[in-house]
JSON list of C-alpha atoms in Angstrom, two decimals:
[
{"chain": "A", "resi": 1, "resn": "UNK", "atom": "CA", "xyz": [37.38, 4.64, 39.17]},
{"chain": "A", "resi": 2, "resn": "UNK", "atom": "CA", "xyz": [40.66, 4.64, 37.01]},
{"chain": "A", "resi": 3, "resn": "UNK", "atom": "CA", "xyz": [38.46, 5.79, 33.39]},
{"chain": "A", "resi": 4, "resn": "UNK", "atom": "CA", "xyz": [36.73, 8.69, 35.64]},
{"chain": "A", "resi": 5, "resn": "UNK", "atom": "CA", "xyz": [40.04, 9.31, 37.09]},
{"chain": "A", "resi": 6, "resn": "UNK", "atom": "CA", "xyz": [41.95, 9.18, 33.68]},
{"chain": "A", "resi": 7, "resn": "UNK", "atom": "CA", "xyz": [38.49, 11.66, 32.08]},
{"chain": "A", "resi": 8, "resn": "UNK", "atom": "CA", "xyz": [39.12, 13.80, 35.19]},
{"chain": "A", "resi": 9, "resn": "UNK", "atom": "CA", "xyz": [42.99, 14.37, 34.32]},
{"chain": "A", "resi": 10, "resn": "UNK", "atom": "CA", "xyz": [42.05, 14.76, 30.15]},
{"chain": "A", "resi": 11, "resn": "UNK", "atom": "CA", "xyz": [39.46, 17.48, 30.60]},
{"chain": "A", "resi": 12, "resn": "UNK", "atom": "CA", "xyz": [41.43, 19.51, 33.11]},
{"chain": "A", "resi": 13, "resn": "UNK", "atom": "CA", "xyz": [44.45, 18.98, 30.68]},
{"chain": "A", "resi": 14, "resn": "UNK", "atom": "CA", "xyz": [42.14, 20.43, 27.59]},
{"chain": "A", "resi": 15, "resn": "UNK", "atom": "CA", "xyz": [41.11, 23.39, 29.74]},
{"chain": "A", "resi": 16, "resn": "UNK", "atom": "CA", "xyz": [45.03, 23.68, 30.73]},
{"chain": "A", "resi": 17, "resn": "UNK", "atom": "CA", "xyz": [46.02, 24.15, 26.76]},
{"chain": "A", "resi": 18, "resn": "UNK", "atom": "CA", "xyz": [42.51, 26.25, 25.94]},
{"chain": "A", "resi": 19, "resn": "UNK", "atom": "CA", "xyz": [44.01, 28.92, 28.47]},
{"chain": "A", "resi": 20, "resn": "UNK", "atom": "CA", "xyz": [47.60, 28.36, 27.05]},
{"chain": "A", "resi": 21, "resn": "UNK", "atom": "CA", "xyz": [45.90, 29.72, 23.56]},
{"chain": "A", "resi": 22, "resn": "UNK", "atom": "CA", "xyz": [47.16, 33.45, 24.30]},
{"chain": "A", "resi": 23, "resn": "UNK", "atom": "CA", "xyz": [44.75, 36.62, 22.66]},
{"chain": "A", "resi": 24, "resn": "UNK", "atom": "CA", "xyz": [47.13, 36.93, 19.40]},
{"chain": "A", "resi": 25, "resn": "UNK", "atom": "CA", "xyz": [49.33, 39.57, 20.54]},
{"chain": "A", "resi": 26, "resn": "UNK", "atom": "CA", "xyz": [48.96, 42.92, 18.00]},
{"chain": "A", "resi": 27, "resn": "UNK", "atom": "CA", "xyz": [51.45, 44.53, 16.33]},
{"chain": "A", "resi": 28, "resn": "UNK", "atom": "CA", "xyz": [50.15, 47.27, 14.71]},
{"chain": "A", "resi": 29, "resn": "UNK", "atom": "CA", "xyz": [46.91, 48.87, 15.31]},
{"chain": "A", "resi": 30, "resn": "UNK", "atom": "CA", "xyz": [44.90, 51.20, 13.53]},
{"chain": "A", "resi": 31, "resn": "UNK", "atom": "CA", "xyz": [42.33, 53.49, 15.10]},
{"chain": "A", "resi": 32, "resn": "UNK", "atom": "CA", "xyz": [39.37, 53.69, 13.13]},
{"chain": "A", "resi": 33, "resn": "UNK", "atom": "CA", "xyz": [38.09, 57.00, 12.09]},
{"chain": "A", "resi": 34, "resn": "UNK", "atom": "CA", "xyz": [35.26, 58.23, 13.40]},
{"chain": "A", "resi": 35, "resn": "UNK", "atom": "CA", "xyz": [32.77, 58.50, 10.40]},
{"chain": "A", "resi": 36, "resn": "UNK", "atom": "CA", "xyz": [31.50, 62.53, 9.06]},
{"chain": "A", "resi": 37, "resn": "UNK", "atom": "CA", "xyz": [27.91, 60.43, 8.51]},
{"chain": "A", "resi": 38, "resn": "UNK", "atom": "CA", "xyz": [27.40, 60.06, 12.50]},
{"chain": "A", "resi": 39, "resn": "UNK", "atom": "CA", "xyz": [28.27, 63.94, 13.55]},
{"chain": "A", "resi": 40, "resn": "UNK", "atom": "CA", "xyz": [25.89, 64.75, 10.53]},
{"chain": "A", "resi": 41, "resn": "UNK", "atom": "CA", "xyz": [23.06, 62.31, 12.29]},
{"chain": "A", "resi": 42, "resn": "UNK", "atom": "CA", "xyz": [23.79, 63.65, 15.71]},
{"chain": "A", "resi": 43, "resn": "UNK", "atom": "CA", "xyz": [25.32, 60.21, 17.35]},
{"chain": "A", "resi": 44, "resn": "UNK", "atom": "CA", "xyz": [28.32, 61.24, 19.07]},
{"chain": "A", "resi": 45, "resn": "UNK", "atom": "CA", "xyz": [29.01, 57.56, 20.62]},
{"chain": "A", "resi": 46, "resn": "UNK", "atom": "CA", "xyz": [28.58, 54.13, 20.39]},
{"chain": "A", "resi": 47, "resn": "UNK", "atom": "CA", "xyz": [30.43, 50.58, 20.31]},
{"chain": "A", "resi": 48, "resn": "UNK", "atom": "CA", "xyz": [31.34, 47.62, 17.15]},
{"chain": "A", "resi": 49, "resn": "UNK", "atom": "CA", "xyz": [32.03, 44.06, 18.64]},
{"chain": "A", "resi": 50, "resn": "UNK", "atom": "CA", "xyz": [33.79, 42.49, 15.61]},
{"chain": "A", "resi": 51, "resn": "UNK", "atom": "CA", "xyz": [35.65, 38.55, 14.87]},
{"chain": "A", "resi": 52, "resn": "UNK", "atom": "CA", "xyz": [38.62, 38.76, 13.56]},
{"chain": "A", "resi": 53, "resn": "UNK", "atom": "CA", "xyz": [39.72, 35.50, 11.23]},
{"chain": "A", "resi": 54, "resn": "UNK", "atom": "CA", "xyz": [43.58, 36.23, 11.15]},
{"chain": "A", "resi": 55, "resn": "UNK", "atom": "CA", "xyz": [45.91, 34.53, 8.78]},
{"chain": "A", "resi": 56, "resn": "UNK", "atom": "CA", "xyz": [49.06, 32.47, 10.01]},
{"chain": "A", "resi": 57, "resn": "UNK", "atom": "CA", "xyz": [51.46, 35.06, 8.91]},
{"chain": "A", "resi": 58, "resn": "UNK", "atom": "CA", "xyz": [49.58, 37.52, 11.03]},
{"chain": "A", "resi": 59, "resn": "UNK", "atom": "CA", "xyz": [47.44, 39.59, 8.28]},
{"chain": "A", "resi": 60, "resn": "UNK", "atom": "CA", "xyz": [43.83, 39.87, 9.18]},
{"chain": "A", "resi": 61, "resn": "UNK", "atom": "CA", "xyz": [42.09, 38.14, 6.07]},
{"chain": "A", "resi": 62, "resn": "UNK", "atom": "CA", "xyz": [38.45, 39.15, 7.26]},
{"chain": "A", "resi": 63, "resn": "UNK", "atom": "CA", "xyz": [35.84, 41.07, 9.64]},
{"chain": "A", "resi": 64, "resn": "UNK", "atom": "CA", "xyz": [33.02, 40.03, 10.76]},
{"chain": "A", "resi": 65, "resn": "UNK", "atom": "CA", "xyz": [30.50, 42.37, 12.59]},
{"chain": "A", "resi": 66, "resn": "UNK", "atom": "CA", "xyz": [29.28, 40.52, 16.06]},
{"chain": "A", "resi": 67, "resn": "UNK", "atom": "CA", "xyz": [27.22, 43.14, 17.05]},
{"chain": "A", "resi": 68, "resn": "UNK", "atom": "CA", "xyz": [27.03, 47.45, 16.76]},
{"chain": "A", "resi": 69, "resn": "UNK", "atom": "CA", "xyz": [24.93, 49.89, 18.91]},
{"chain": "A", "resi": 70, "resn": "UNK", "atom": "CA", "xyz": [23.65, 51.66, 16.84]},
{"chain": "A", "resi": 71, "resn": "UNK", "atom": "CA", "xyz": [23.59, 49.70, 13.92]},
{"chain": "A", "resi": 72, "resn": "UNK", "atom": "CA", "xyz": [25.66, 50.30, 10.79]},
{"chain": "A", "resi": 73, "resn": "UNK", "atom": "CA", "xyz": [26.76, 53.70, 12.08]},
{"chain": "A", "resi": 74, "resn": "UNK", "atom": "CA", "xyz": [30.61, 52.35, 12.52]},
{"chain": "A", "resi": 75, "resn": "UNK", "atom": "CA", "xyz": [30.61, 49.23, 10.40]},
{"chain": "A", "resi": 76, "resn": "UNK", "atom": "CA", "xyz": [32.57, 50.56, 7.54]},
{"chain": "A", "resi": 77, "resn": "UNK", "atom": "CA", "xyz": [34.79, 52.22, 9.83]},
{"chain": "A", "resi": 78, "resn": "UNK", "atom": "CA", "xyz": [35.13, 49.33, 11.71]},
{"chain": "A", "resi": 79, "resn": "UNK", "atom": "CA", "xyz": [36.27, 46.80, 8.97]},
{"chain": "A", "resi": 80, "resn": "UNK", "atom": "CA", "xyz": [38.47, 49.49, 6.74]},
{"chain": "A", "resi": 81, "resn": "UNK", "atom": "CA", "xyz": [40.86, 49.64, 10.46]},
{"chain": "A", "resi": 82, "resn": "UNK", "atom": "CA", "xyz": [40.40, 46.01, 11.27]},
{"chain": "A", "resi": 83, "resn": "UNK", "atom": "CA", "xyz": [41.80, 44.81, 8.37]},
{"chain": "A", "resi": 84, "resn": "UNK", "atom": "CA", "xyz": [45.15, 47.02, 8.79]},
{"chain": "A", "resi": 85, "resn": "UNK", "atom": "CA", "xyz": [45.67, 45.35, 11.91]},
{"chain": "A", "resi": 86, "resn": "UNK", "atom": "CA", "xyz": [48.32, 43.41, 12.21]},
{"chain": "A", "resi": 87, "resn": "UNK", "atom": "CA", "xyz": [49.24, 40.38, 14.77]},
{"chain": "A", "resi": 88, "resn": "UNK", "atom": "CA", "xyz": [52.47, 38.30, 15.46]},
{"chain": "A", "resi": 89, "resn": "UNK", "atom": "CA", "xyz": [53.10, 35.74, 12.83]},
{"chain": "A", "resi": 90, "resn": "UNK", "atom": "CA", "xyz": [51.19, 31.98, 14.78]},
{"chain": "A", "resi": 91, "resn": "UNK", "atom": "CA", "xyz": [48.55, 29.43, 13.70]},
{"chain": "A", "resi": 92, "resn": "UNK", "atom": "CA", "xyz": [45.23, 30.84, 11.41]},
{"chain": "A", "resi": 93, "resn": "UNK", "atom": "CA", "xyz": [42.70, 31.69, 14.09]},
{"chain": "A", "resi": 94, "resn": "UNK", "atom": "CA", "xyz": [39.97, 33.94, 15.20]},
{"chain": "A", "resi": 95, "resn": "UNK", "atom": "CA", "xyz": [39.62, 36.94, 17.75]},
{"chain": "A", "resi": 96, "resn": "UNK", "atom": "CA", "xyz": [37.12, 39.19, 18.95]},
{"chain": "A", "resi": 97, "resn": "UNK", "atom": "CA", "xyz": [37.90, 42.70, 19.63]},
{"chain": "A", "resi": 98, "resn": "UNK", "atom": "CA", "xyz": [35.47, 45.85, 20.74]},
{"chain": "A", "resi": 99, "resn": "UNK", "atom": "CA", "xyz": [36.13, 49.14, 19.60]},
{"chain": "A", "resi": 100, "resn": "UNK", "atom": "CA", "xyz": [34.13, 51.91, 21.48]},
{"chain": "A", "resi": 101, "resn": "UNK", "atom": "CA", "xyz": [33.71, 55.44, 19.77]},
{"chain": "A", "resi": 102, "resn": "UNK", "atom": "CA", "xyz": [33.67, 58.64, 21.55]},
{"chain": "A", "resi": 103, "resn": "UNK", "atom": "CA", "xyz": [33.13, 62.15, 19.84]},
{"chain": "A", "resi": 104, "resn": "UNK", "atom": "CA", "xyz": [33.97, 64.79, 21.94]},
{"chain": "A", "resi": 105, "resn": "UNK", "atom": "CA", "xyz": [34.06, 67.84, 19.25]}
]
């Protein structure tokens, strides 16, 4: 009873310092532009779910698409802005941010 007890206490512990991991507060965003090629194609909207691997000093170091709808429309865009963001200075970690895109010319 005391080991289930004692596994009981460790896991809620673990899940404890998991939600203790704050989303790595930003410090400077940039927006990403919304690319000439998708008003020539007709696609006025859409959405980029991107990982962030972000540097202990803050930097982002590297994007990774997750997913885009539609496809390879906003990449470009996507990574150029990404990689100007900037968080508060903490341990080298990973985040995943969505970026929606709206054209309303």
């Amino acid at each position: 009873m005391s080991l289930l007890r004692s596994a009981t206490v460790l896991a809620a512990s673990l899940m404890l310092a998991l939600a203790a991991q704050a989303t790595p507060k930003v410090v400077k965003k940039v927006p990403p532009e919304f690319p000439a090629e998708a008003t020539k194609k007709g696609i006025s909207a859409g959405s980029v779910k991107a990982k962030l691997t972000i540097e202990a000093d803050g930097k982002v170091s590297d994007v990774e698409i997750v997913e885009a709808e539609p496809k390879r429309v906003f990449d470009r865009a996507v990574k150029s802005a990404l990689m100007e963001w900037k968080f508060e200075p903490g341990e080298k970690g990973t985040h995943e941010v969505k970026l929606v895109f709206k054209n309303e010319d």
